[in-house]
Amino acid sequence: MKGVSLTGVERRLKDNELIVSNKDLKGHITYANRAFIDFAGYSKDDLMGAPHSIVRHPHMPRCVFKLLWDTLTEKKEIFAYVVNRSANGDHYWVLAHVTPSFDGNGNVVGYHSNRRAPKQSVLDGVITPLYQSLLEEENKSNNRKDGMIAGYNMLLDILKDKDMKYDEFIFGL
């Protein structure tokens, strides 16, 4: 995906569309439904085994992914707004519900994600400005890891000021 220019074209999921994928423990795609294949703009063969970050948009704050992976590591589900990039440089927003998948002994064996169309008013009024602020904070640092931590701390401070946990914040939108 490096070198793919952003088109600025937003593709939107229909209210009844559902993007579904499964990932292994390292985040490599093991299943993708037709909607995911279509929105990502890759062939099924190109997606299978590829890191899910193949659709990562450069305007998506890394600290949100840190929160996502920290939550999944605790064997908990998470909801998050995510902007993804298609193979041709278009982008699409989703409200993702990501859950760990367990074997019969309670061990995490992978991850399952359902993504739906987000409410445009939530994107415009809350998420886009928030993510721009987080990304600006991340970009102030000299390296990506320090930037991610700075953005993460900023997000935690915002939640603390609102006296909310992350899931309360998301569900309140």
PDB file of C-alpha atoms in Angstrom:
ATOM      1  CA  MET A   1       0.000   0.000   0.000  1.00  0.00           C
ATOM      2  CA  LYS A   2       2.969   2.315   0.294  1.00  0.00           C
ATOM      3  CA  GLY A   3       3.040   4.543  -2.712  1.00  0.00           C
ATOM      4  CA  VAL A   4      -0.735   4.408  -3.277  1.00  0.00           C
ATOM      5  CA  SER A   5      -1.971   7.965  -3.549  1.00  0.00           C
ATOM      6  CA  LEU A   6      -5.056   8.947  -1.626  1.00  0.00           C
ATOM      7  CA  THR A   7      -7.900   9.869  -3.966  1.00  0.00           C
ATOM      8  CA  GLY A   8     -10.008  11.765  -1.434  1.00  0.00           C
ATOM      9  CA  VAL A   9     -12.984   9.729  -2.641  1.00  0.00           C
ATOM     10  CA  GLU A  10     -15.103   8.326   0.166  1.00  0.00           C
ATOM     11  CA  ARG A  11     -16.985   5.120  -0.450  1.00  0.00           C
ATOM     12  CA  ARG A  12     -19.909   4.496   1.893  1.00  0.00           C
ATOM     13  CA  LEU A  13     -21.381   1.283   3.149  1.00  0.00           C
ATOM     14  CA  LYS A  14     -25.118   0.933   2.853  1.00  0.00           C
ATOM     15  CA  ASP A  15     -26.998   0.619   6.121  1.00  0.00           C
ATOM     16  CA  ASN A  16     -27.622  -3.079   5.481  1.00  0.00           C
ATOM     17  CA  GLU A  17     -24.038  -3.912   4.418  1.00  0.00           C
ATOM     18  CA  LEU A  18     -21.766  -5.801   6.761  1.00  0.00           C
ATOM     19  CA  ILE A  19     -18.034  -6.206   6.273  1.00  0.00           C
ATOM     20  CA  VAL A  20     -16.740  -9.358   7.960  1.00  0.00           C
ATOM     21  CA  SER A  21     -13.242 -10.723   8.400  1.00  0.00           C
ATOM     22  CA  ASN A  22     -11.322 -13.097  10.601  1.00  0.00           C
ATOM     23  CA  LYS A  23      -7.678 -12.723  11.555  1.00  0.00           C
ATOM     24  CA  ASP A  24      -5.125 -15.026  13.121  1.00  0.00           C
ATOM     25  CA  LEU A  25      -3.229 -14.109  16.276  1.00  0.00           C
ATOM     26  CA  LYS A  26      -0.793 -11.973  14.289  1.00  0.00           C
ATOM     27  CA  GLY A  27      -3.555 -10.045  12.516  1.00  0.00           C
ATOM     28  CA  HIS A  28      -3.293 -11.848   9.175  1.00  0.00           C
ATOM     29  CA  ILE A  29      -6.566 -12.248   7.292  1.00  0.00           C
ATOM     30  CA  THR A  30      -7.992 -15.783   7.305  1.00  0.00           C
ATOM     31  CA  TYR A  31     -11.491 -14.949   6.058  1.00  0.00           C
ATOM     32  CA  ALA A  32     -13.021 -12.030   4.159  1.00  0.00           C
ATOM     33  CA  ASN A  33     -16.618 -11.753   3.025  1.00  0.00           C
ATOM     34  CA  ARG A  34     -17.591 -10.318  -0.356  1.00  0.00           C
ATOM     35  CA  ALA A  35     -18.240  -6.828   1.069  1.00  0.00           C
ATOM     36  CA  PHE A  36     -14.730  -6.698   2.543  1.00  0.00           C
ATOM     37  CA  ILE A  37     -13.185  -7.858  -0.721  1.00  0.00           C
ATOM     38  CA  ASP A  38     -15.189  -5.263  -2.662  1.00  0.00           C
ATOM     39  CA  PHE A  39     -14.441  -2.331  -0.348  1.00  0.00           C
ATOM     40  CA  ALA A  40     -10.783  -3.246   0.079  1.00  0.00           C
ATOM     41  CA  GLY A  41     -10.411  -3.522  -3.682  1.00  0.00           C
ATOM     42  CA  TYR A  42      -8.137  -6.546  -3.574  1.00  0.00           C
ATOM     43  CA  SER A  43      -8.713 -10.037  -4.846  1.00  0.00           C
ATOM     44  CA  LYS A  44      -9.556 -12.700  -2.296  1.00  0.00           C
ATOM     45  CA  ASP A  45      -6.192 -14.344  -3.004  1.00  0.00           C
ATOM     46  CA  ASP A  46      -4.372 -11.073  -2.272  1.00  0.00           C
ATOM     47  CA  LEU A  47      -6.214 -10.664   1.039  1.00  0.00           C
ATOM     48  CA  MET A  48      -5.865 -14.199   2.406  1.00  0.00           C
ATOM     49  CA  GLY A  49      -2.815 -14.312   4.649  1.00  0.00           C
ATOM     50  CA  ALA A  50      -2.119 -10.596   4.259  1.00  0.00           C
ATOM     51  CA  PRO A  51      -1.833  -8.435   7.372  1.00  0.00           C
ATOM     52  CA  HIS A  52      -5.108  -6.653   8.072  1.00  0.00           C
ATOM     53  CA  SER A  53      -3.091  -3.438   7.984  1.00  0.00           C
ATOM     54  CA  ILE A  54      -3.218  -3.764   4.189  1.00  0.00           C
ATOM     55  CA  VAL A  55      -6.297  -1.505   4.426  1.00  0.00           C
ATOM     56  CA  ARG A  56      -4.836   0.873   7.013  1.00  0.00           C
ATOM     57  CA  HIS A  57      -5.420   4.502   6.109  1.00  0.00           C
ATOM     58  CA  PRO A  58      -2.557   6.894   6.961  1.00  0.00           C
ATOM     59  CA  HIS A  59      -5.020   9.306   8.627  1.00  0.00           C
ATOM     60  CA  MET A  60      -6.093   6.672  11.156  1.00  0.00           C
ATOM     61  CA  PRO A  61      -4.503   7.394  14.551  1.00  0.00           C
ATOM     62  CA  ARG A  62      -2.230   4.559  15.620  1.00  0.00           C
ATOM     63  CA  CYS A  63      -3.273   5.066  19.255  1.00  0.00           C
ATOM     64  CA  VAL A  64      -6.765   3.763  18.443  1.00  0.00           C
ATOM     65  CA  PHE A  65      -5.191   0.528  17.217  1.00  0.00           C
ATOM     66  CA  LYS A  66      -3.132   0.377  20.416  1.00  0.00           C
ATOM     67  CA  LEU A  67      -6.354   0.622  22.406  1.00  0.00           C
ATOM     68  CA  LEU A  68      -7.928  -2.027  20.174  1.00  0.00           C
ATOM     69  CA  TRP A  69      -5.050  -4.504  20.583  1.00  0.00           C
ATOM     70  CA  ASP A  70      -4.716  -3.816  24.324  1.00  0.00           C
ATOM     71  CA  THR A  71      -8.430  -4.575  24.732  1.00  0.00           C
ATOM     72  CA  LEU A  72      -8.249  -7.757  22.649  1.00  0.00           C
ATOM     73  CA  THR A  73      -5.203  -8.903  24.630  1.00  0.00           C
ATOM     74  CA  GLU A  74      -7.417  -8.710  27.730  1.00  0.00           C
ATOM     75  CA  LYS A  75      -9.825 -11.102  25.932  1.00  0.00           C
ATOM     76  CA  LYS A  76     -12.449  -8.347  25.638  1.00  0.00           C
ATOM     77  CA  GLU A  77     -14.439  -7.061  22.687  1.00  0.00           C
ATOM     78  CA  ILE A  78     -14.146  -3.517  21.393  1.00  0.00           C
ATOM     79  CA  PHE A  79     -16.106  -1.149  19.179  1.00  0.00           C
ATOM     80  CA  ALA A  80     -14.141   1.469  17.260  1.00  0.00           C
ATOM     81  CA  TYR A  81     -14.601   3.875  14.391  1.00  0.00           C
ATOM     82  CA  VAL A  82     -12.018   3.190  11.702  1.00  0.00           C
ATOM     83  CA  VAL A  83     -11.159   4.770   8.375  1.00  0.00           C
ATOM     84  CA  ASN A  84      -9.716   2.272   5.892  1.00  0.00           C
ATOM     85  CA  ARG A  85      -8.025   2.709   2.534  1.00  0.00           C
ATOM     86  CA  SER A  86      -8.995   0.767  -0.571  1.00  0.00           C
ATOM     87  CA  ALA A  87      -6.358  -0.544  -2.970  1.00  0.00           C
ATOM     88  CA  ASN A  88      -7.048   2.335  -5.364  1.00  0.00           C
ATOM     89  CA  GLY A  89      -6.624   5.035  -2.677  1.00  0.00           C
ATOM     90  CA  ASP A  90     -10.322   5.608  -1.920  1.00  0.00           C
ATOM     91  CA  HIS A  91     -11.357   5.456   1.737  1.00  0.00           C
ATOM     92  CA  TYR A  92     -14.297   4.159   3.726  1.00  0.00           C
ATOM     93  CA  TRP A  93     -15.386   4.610   7.336  1.00  0.00           C
ATOM     94  CA  VAL A  94     -16.709   1.766   9.469  1.00  0.00           C
ATOM     95  CA  LEU A  95     -17.914   1.145  12.979  1.00  0.00           C
ATOM     96  CA  ALA A  96     -15.970  -1.995  13.813  1.00  0.00           C
ATOM     97  CA  HIS A  97     -16.894  -4.586  16.410  1.00  0.00           C
ATOM     98  CA  VAL A  98     -13.832  -6.745  17.035  1.00  0.00           C
ATOM     99  CA  THR A  99     -13.897  -9.814  19.255  1.00  0.00           C
ATOM    100  CA  PRO A 100     -11.408 -12.484  20.197  1.00  0.00           C
ATOM    101  CA  SER A 101     -12.210 -16.009  18.983  1.00  0.00           C
ATOM    102  CA  PHE A 102     -11.690 -18.775  21.521  1.00  0.00           C
ATOM    103  CA  ASP A 103     -10.994 -22.504  21.354  1.00  0.00           C
ATOM    104  CA  GLY A 104     -12.687 -25.034  23.651  1.00  0.00           C
ATOM    105  CA  ASN A 105     -10.168 -24.317  26.423  1.00  0.00           C
ATOM    106  CA  GLY A 106     -10.748 -20.565  26.435  1.00  0.00           C
ATOM    107  CA  ASN A 107      -7.554 -19.745  24.555  1.00  0.00           C
ATOM    108  CA  VAL A 108      -7.659 -16.948  22.002  1.00  0.00           C
ATOM    109  CA  VAL A 109      -7.093 -18.440  18.544  1.00  0.00           C
ATOM    110  CA  GLY A 110      -7.857 -15.386  16.396  1.00  0.00           C
ATOM    111  CA  TYR A 111     -10.088 -12.378  15.984  1.00  0.00           C
ATOM    112  CA  HIS A 112     -13.420 -11.716  14.318  1.00  0.00           C
ATOM    113  CA  SER A 113     -14.568  -8.326  13.084  1.00  0.00           C
ATOM    114  CA  ASN A 114     -17.941  -7.093  11.871  1.00  0.00           C
ATOM    115  CA  ARG A 115     -18.022  -3.608  10.403  1.00  0.00           C
ATOM    116  CA  ARG A 116     -21.123  -1.535   9.755  1.00  0.00           C
ATOM    117  CA  ALA A 117     -21.846   1.864   8.265  1.00  0.00           C
ATOM    118  CA  PRO A 118     -21.267   4.559  10.877  1.00  0.00           C
ATOM    119  CA  LYS A 119     -23.609   7.483  11.374  1.00  0.00           C
ATOM    120  CA  GLN A 120     -22.327  10.379   9.285  1.00  0.00           C
ATOM    121  CA  SER A 121     -23.324  12.869  11.979  1.00  0.00           C
ATOM    122  CA  VAL A 122     -21.107  11.045  14.515  1.00  0.00           C
ATOM    123  CA  LEU A 123     -18.190  11.028  12.078  1.00  0.00           C
ATOM    124  CA  ASP A 124     -18.583  14.700  11.226  1.00  0.00           C
ATOM    125  CA  GLY A 125     -19.356  15.959  14.727  1.00  0.00           C
ATOM    126  CA  VAL A 126     -17.094  13.839  16.936  1.00  0.00           C
ATOM    127  CA  ILE A 127     -14.878  11.184  15.385  1.00  0.00           C
ATOM    128  CA  THR A 128     -13.211  13.079  12.528  1.00  0.00           C
ATOM    129  CA  PRO A 129     -12.228  16.075  14.705  1.00  0.00           C
ATOM    130  CA  LEU A 130     -11.087  13.753  17.509  1.00  0.00           C
ATOM    131  CA  TYR A 131      -8.994  11.616  15.168  1.00  0.00           C
ATOM    132  CA  GLN A 132      -7.453  14.725  13.572  1.00  0.00           C
ATOM    133  CA  SER A 133      -6.408  15.915  17.043  1.00  0.00           C
ATOM    134  CA  LEU A 134      -4.997  12.499  17.967  1.00  0.00           C
ATOM    135  CA  LEU A 135      -3.112  12.271  14.684  1.00  0.00           C
ATOM    136  CA  GLU A 136      -1.677  15.775  15.161  1.00  0.00           C
ATOM    137  CA  GLU A 137      -0.498  14.741  18.623  1.00  0.00           C
ATOM    138  CA  GLU A 138       1.066  11.568  17.239  1.00  0.00           C
ATOM    139  CA  ASN A 139       2.844  13.521  14.501  1.00  0.00           C
ATOM    140  CA  LYS A 140       4.521  15.871  17.001  1.00  0.00           C
ATOM    141  CA  SER A 141       6.865  13.084  18.099  1.00  0.00           C
ATOM    142  CA  ASN A 142      10.125  12.194  16.427  1.00  0.00           C
ATOM    143  CA  ASN A 143       9.232   8.519  16.108  1.00  0.00           C
ATOM    144  CA  ARG A 144       6.073   6.530  15.522  1.00  0.00           C
ATOM    145  CA  LYS A 145       6.099   4.647  18.827  1.00  0.00           C
ATOM    146  CA  ASP A 146       6.453   7.779  20.952  1.00  0.00           C
ATOM    147  CA  GLY A 147       3.773   9.439  18.830  1.00  0.00           C
ATOM    148  CA  MET A 148       1.401   6.529  19.349  1.00  0.00           C
ATOM    149  CA  ILE A 149       1.931   6.708  23.121  1.00  0.00           C
ATOM    150  CA  ALA A 150       1.392  10.482  23.106  1.00  0.00           C
ATOM    151  CA  GLY A 151      -1.875  10.068  21.179  1.00  0.00           C
ATOM    152  CA  TYR A 152      -2.947   7.243  23.470  1.00  0.00           C
ATOM    153  CA  ASN A 153      -2.305   9.380  26.550  1.00  0.00           C
ATOM    154  CA  MET A 154      -4.228  12.243  24.957  1.00  0.00           C
ATOM    155  CA  LEU A 155      -7.182   9.918  24.343  1.00  0.00           C
ATOM    156  CA  LEU A 156      -7.055   8.685  27.949  1.00  0.00           C
ATOM    157  CA  ASP A 157      -6.981  12.287  29.184  1.00  0.00           C
ATOM    158  CA  ILE A 158     -10.033  13.142  27.062  1.00  0.00           C
ATOM    159  CA  LEU A 159     -11.897  10.166  28.504  1.00  0.00           C
ATOM    160  CA  LYS A 160     -10.815  11.084  32.037  1.00  0.00           C
ATOM    161  CA  ASP A 161     -12.088  14.645  31.524  1.00  0.00           C
ATOM    162  CA  LYS A 162     -15.427  13.198  30.402  1.00  0.00           C
ATOM    163  CA  ASP A 163     -15.365  10.763  33.354  1.00  0.00           C
ATOM    164  CA  MET A 164     -15.991   7.902  30.918  1.00  0.00           C
ATOM    165  CA  LYS A 165     -14.458   4.653  29.889  1.00  0.00           C
ATOM    166  CA  TYR A 166     -13.804   4.197  26.168  1.00  0.00           C
ATOM    167  CA  ASP A 167     -16.791   1.914  25.578  1.00  0.00           C
ATOM    168  CA  GLU A 168     -19.107   4.355  27.390  1.00  0.00           C
ATOM    169  CA  PHE A 169     -17.843   7.121  25.137  1.00  0.00           C
ATOM    170  CA  ILE A 170     -18.408   5.101  21.943  1.00  0.00           C
ATOM    171  CA  PHE A 171     -21.861   3.875  22.964  1.00  0.00           C
ATOM    172  CA  GLY A 172     -22.866   7.415  23.927  1.00  0.00           C
ATOM    173  CA  LEU A 173     -22.301   8.719  20.411  1.00  0.00           C
TER     174      LEU A 173
END
